[in-house]
mmCIF file of C-alpha atoms in Angstrom:
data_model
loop_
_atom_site.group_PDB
_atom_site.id
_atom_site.type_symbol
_atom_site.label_atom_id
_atom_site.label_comp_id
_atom_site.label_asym_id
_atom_site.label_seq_id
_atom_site.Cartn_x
_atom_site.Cartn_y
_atom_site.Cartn_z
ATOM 1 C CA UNK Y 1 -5.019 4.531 -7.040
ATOM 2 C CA UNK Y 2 -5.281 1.815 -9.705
ATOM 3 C CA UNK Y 3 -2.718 -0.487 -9.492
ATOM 4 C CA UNK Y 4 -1.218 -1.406 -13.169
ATOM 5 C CA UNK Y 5 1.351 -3.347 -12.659
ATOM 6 C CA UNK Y 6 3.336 -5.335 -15.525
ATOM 7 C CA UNK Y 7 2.588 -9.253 -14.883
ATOM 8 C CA UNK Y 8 5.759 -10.566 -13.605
ATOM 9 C CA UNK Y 9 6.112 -7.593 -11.312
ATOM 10 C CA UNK Y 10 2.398 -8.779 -9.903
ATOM 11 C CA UNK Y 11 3.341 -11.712 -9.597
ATOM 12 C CA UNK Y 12 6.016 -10.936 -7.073
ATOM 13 C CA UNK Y 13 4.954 -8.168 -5.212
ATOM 14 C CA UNK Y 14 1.076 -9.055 -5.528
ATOM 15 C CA UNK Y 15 0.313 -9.451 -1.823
ATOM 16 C CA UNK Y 16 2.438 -6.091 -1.210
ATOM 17 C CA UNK Y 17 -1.317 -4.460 -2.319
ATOM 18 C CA UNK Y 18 -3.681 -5.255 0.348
ATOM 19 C CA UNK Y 19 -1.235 -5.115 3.451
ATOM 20 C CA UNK Y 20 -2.313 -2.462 5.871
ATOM 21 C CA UNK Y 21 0.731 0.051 5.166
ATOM 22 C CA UNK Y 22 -0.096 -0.196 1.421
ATOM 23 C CA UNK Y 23 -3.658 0.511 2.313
ATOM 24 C CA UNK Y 24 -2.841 3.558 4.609
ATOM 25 C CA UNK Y 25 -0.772 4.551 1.552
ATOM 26 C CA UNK Y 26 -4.023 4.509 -0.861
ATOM 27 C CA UNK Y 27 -5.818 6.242 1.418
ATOM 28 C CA UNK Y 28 -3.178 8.660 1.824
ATOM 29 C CA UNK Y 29 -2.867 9.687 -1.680
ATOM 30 C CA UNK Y 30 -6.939 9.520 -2.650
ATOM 31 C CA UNK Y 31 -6.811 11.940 0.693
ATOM 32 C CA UNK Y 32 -4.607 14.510 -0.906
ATOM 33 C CA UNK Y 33 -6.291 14.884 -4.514
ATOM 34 C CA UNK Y 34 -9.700 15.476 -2.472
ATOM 35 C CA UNK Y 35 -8.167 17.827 -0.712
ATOM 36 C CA UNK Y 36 -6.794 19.426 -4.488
ATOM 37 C CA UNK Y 37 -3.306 18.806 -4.125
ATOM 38 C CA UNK Y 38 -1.193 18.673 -7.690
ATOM 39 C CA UNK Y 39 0.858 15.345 -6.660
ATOM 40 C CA UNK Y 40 3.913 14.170 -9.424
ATOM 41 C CA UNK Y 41 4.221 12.283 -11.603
ATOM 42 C CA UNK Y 42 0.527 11.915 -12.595
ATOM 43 C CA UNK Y 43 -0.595 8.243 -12.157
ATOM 44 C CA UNK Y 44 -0.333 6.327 -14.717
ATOM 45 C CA UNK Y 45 3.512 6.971 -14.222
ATOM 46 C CA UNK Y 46 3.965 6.169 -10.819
ATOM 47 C CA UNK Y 47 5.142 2.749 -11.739
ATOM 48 C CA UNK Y 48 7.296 3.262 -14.840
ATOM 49 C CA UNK Y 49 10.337 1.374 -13.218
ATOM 50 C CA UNK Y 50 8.257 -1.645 -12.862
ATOM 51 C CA UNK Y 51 6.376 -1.417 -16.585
ATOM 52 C CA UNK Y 52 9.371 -0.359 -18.010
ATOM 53 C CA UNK Y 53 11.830 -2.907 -16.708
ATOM 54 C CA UNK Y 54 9.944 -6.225 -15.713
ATOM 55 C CA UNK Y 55 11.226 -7.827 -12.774
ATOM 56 C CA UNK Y 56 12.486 -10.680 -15.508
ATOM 57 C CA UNK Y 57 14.594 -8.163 -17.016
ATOM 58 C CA UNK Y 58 16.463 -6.426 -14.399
ATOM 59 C CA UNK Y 59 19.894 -6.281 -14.754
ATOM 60 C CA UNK Y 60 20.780 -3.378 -12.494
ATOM 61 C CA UNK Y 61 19.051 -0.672 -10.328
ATOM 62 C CA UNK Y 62 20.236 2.926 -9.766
ATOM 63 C CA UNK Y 63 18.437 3.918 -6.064
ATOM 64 C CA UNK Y 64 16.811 7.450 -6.349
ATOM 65 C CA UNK Y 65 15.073 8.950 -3.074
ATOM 66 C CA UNK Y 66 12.052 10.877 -4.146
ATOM 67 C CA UNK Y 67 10.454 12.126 -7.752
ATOM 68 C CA UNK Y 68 11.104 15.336 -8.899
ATOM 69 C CA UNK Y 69 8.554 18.128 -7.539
ATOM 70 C CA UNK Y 70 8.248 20.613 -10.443
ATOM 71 C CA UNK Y 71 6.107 20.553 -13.683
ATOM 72 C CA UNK Y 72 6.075 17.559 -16.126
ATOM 73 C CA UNK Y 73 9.227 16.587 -14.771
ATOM 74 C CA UNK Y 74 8.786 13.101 -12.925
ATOM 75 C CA UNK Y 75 7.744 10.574 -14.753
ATOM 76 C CA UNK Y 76 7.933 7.650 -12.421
ATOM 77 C CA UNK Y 77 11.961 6.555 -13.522
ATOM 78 C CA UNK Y 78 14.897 7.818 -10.840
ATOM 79 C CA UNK Y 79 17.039 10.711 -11.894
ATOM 80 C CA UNK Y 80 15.293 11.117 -15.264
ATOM 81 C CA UNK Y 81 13.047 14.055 -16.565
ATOM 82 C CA UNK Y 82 10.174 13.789 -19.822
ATOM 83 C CA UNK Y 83 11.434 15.081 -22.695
ATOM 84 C CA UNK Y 84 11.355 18.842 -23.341
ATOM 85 C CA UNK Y 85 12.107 20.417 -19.715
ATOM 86 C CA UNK Y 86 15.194 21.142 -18.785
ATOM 87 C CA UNK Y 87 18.018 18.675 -17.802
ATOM 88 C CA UNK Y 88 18.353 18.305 -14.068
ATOM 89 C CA UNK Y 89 21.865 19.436 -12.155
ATOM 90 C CA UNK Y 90 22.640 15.832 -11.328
ATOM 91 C CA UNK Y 91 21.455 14.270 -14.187
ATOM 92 C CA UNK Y 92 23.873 16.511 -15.990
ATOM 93 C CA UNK Y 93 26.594 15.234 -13.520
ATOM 94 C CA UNK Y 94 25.701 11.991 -14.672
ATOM 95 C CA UNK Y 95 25.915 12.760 -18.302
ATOM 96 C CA UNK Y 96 29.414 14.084 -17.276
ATOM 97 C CA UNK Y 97 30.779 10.789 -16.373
ATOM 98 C CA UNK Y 98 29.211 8.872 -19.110
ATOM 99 C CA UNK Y 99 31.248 10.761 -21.103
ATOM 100 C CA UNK Y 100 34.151 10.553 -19.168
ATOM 101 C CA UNK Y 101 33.776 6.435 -19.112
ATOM 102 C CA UNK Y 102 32.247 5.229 -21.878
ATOM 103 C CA UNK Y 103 34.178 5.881 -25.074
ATOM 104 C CA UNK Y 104 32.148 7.405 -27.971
ATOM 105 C CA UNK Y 105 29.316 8.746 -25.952
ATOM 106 C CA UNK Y 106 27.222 11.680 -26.634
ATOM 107 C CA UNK Y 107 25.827 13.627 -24.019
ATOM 108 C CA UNK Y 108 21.701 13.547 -25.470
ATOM 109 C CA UNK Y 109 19.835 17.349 -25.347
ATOM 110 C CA UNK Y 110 17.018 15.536 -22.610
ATOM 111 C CA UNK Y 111 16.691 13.852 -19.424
ATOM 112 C CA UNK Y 112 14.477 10.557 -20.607
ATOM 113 C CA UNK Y 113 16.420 7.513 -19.421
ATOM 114 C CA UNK Y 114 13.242 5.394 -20.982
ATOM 115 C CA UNK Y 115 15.790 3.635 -23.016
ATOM 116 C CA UNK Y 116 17.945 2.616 -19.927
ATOM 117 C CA UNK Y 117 14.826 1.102 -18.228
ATOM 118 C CA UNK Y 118 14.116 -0.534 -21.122
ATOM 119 C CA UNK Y 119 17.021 -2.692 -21.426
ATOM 120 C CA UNK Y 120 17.211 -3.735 -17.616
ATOM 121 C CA UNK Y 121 18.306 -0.365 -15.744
ATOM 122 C CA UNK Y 122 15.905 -0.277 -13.095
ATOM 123 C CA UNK Y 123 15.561 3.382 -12.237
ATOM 124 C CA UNK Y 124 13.596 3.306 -8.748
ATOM 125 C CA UNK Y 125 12.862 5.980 -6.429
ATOM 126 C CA UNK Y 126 12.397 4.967 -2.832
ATOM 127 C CA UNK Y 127 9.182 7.179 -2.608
ATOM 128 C CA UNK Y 128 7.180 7.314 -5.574
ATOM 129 C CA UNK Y 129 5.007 10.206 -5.700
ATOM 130 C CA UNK Y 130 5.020 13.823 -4.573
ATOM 131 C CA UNK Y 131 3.304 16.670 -3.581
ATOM 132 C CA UNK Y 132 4.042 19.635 -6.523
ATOM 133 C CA UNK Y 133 6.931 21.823 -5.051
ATOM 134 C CA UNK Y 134 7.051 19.763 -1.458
ATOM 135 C CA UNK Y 135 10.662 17.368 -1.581
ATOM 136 C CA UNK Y 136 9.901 15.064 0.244
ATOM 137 C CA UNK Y 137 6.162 15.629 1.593
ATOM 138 C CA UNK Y 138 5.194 11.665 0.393
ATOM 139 C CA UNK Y 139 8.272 10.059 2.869
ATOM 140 C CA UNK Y 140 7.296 8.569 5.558
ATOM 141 C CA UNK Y 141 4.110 7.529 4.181
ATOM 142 C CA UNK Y 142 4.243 3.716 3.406
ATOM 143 C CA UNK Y 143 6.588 3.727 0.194
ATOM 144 C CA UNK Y 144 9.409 3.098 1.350
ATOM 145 C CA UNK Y 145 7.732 -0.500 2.981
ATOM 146 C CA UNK Y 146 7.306 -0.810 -0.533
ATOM 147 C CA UNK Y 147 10.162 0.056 -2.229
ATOM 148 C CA UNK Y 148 12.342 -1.433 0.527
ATOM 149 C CA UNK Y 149 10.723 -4.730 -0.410
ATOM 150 C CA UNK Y 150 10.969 -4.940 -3.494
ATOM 151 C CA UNK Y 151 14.657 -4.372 -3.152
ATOM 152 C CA UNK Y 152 14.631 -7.545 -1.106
ATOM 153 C CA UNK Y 153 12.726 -9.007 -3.541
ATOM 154 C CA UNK Y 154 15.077 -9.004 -6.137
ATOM 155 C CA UNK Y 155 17.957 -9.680 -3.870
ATOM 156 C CA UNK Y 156 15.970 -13.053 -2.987
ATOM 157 C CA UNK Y 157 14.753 -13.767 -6.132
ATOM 158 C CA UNK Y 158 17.288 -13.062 -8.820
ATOM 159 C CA UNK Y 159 21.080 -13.479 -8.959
ATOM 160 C CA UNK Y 160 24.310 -11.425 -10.519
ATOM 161 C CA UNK Y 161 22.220 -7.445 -10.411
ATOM 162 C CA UNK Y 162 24.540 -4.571 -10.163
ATOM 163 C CA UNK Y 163 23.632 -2.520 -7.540
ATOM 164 C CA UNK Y 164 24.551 1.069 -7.825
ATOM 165 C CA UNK Y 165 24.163 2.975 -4.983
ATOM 166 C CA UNK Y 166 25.009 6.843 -4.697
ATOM 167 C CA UNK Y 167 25.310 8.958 -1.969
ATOM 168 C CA UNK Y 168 24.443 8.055 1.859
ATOM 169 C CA UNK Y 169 20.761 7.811 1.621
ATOM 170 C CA UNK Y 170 20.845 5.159 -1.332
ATOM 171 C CA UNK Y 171 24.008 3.352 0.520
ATOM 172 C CA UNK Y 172 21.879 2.433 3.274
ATOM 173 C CA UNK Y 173 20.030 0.292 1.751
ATOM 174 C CA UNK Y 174 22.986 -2.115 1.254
ATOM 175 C CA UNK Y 175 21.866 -4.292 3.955
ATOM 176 C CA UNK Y 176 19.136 -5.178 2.160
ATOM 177 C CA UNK Y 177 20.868 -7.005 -0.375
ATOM 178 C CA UNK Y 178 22.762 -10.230 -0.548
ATOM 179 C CA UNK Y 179 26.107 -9.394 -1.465
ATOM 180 C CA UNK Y 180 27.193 -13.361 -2.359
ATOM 181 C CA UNK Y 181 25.079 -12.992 -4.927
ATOM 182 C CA UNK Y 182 24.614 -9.440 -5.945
ATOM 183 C CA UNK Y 183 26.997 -6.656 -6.906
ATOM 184 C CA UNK Y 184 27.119 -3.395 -4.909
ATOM 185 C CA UNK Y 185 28.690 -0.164 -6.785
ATOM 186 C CA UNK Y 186 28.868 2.791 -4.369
ATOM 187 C CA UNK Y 187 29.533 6.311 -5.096
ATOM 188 C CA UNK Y 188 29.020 9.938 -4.100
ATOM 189 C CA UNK Y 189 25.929 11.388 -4.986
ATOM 190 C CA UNK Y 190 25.901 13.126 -8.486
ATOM 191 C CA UNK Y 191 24.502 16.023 -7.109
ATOM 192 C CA UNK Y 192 26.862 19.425 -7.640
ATOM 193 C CA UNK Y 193 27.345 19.606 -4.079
ATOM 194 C CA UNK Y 194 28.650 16.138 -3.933
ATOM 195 C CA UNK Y 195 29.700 14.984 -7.044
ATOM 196 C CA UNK Y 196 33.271 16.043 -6.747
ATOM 197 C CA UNK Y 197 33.275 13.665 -3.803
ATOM 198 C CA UNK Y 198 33.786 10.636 -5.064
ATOM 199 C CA UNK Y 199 30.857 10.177 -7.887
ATOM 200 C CA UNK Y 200 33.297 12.010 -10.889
ATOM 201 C CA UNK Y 201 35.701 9.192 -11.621
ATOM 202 C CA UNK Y 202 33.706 6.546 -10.391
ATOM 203 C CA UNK Y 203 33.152 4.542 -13.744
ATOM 204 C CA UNK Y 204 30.031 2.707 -12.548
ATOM 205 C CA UNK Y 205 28.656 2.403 -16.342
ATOM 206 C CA UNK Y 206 31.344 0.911 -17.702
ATOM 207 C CA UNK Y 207 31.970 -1.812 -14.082
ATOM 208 C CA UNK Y 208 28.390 -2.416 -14.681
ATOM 209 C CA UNK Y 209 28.393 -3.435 -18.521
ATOM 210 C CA UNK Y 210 31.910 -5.721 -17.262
ATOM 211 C CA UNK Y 211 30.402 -7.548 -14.212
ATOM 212 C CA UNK Y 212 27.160 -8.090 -16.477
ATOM 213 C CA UNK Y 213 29.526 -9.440 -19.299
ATOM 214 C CA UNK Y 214 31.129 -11.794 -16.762
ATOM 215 C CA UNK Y 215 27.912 -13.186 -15.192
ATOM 216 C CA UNK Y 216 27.010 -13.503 -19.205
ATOM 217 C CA UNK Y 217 24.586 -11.356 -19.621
ATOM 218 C CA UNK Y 218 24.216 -8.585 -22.867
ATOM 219 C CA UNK Y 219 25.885 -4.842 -21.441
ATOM 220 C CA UNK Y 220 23.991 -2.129 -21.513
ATOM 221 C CA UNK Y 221 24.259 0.476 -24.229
ATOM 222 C CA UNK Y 222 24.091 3.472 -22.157
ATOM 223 C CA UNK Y 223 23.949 6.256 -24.914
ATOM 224 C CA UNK Y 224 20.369 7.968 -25.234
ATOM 225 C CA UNK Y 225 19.016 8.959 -28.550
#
């Protein structure tokens, strides 16, 4: 697994690479195409988040758990899908409430949030690759030492990100962050069979783009062309 990593990303998380969990990781992973195993998304996409939103840039980060496990949908972003397959049940959810809280928004006809990433969104997955049709068969196996730092990292290193965090699995990572200087947003998950719970109604895209106004930074323009 080649790491290629945007620069200021490296910068931070460059000693992450040769630690002995990262390495078991590698292995891991090299282990499991030898052995012929389709593993998503393919790897030049396993670290959109990063390439996509450079650590300089982030303004926010919305906490996925693990990549989606069926064809050419993962592409290394949380909750989004490439272009041309079929909108996922929560991603639909999320549409839902976009429309619901920001005025004049159109829900798009895909699932690439590339644009989102692209202007600060931080869309990270806690594990970041999987086997095809396994959930979950990559947990457990060094990425969330990863991801869980780099969470830190920003907490540390940056000030005034808006946190949002849905559904128990992404709220437990609260206690990584420093709340004095970082903003938490917490909701139900937007999957159907929580969404009703707590994540409909929550209006976390329009008390992002106002906390990032007040700690003077430019909103986000959340609709997707």
């Amino acid at each position: 697994m080649a790491i290629e990593l945007e620069s200021s990303w490296l910068e931070v998380l460059h000693d992450e690479f040769e630690k002995d969990y990262m390495l078991k990781l590698k292995a891991f992973l090299k282990e499991e195409k030898e052995a012929g195993q389709k593993v998503y998304p393919k790897g030049v996409d396993i670290f959109n988040a990063f390439n996509h939103t450079p650590f300089t840039n982030v303004k926010a980060v919305i906490l996925g758990q693990d990549p989606y496990h069926g064809p050419n949908q993962a592409h290394g972003l949380s909750f989004s899908v490439q272009k041309g397959v079929t909108v996922p049940p929560s991603l639909r959810n999320i549409y839902k409430e976009l429309q619901d809280d920001i005025p004049g928004f159109q829900i798009p006809n895909h699932g690439n949030l590339t644009e989102w990433a692209d202007q600060g969104v931080m869309l990270l997955n806690a594990t970041l690759t999987v086997r095809a049709g396994k959930p979950g068969s990559h947990q457990k196996k060094g990425w969330e030492i990863f991801t869980d730092t780099v969470i830190r990292k920003i907490s540390d290193l940056k000030e005034g990100v808006v946190f949002l965090l849905w559904g128990k699995f992404a709220q437990a990572k609260a206690e990584l962050i420093d709340t004095h200087k970082h903003h938490i947003l917490t909701a139900a998950h937007p999957s159907p069979y929580s969404a009703d719970n707590g994540f409909f109604g929550c209006h976390h895209f329009s008390k992002t783009n106002a906390i990032l106004q007040q700690e003077g930074k430019q909103p986000i323009d959340w609709q997707i062309h």
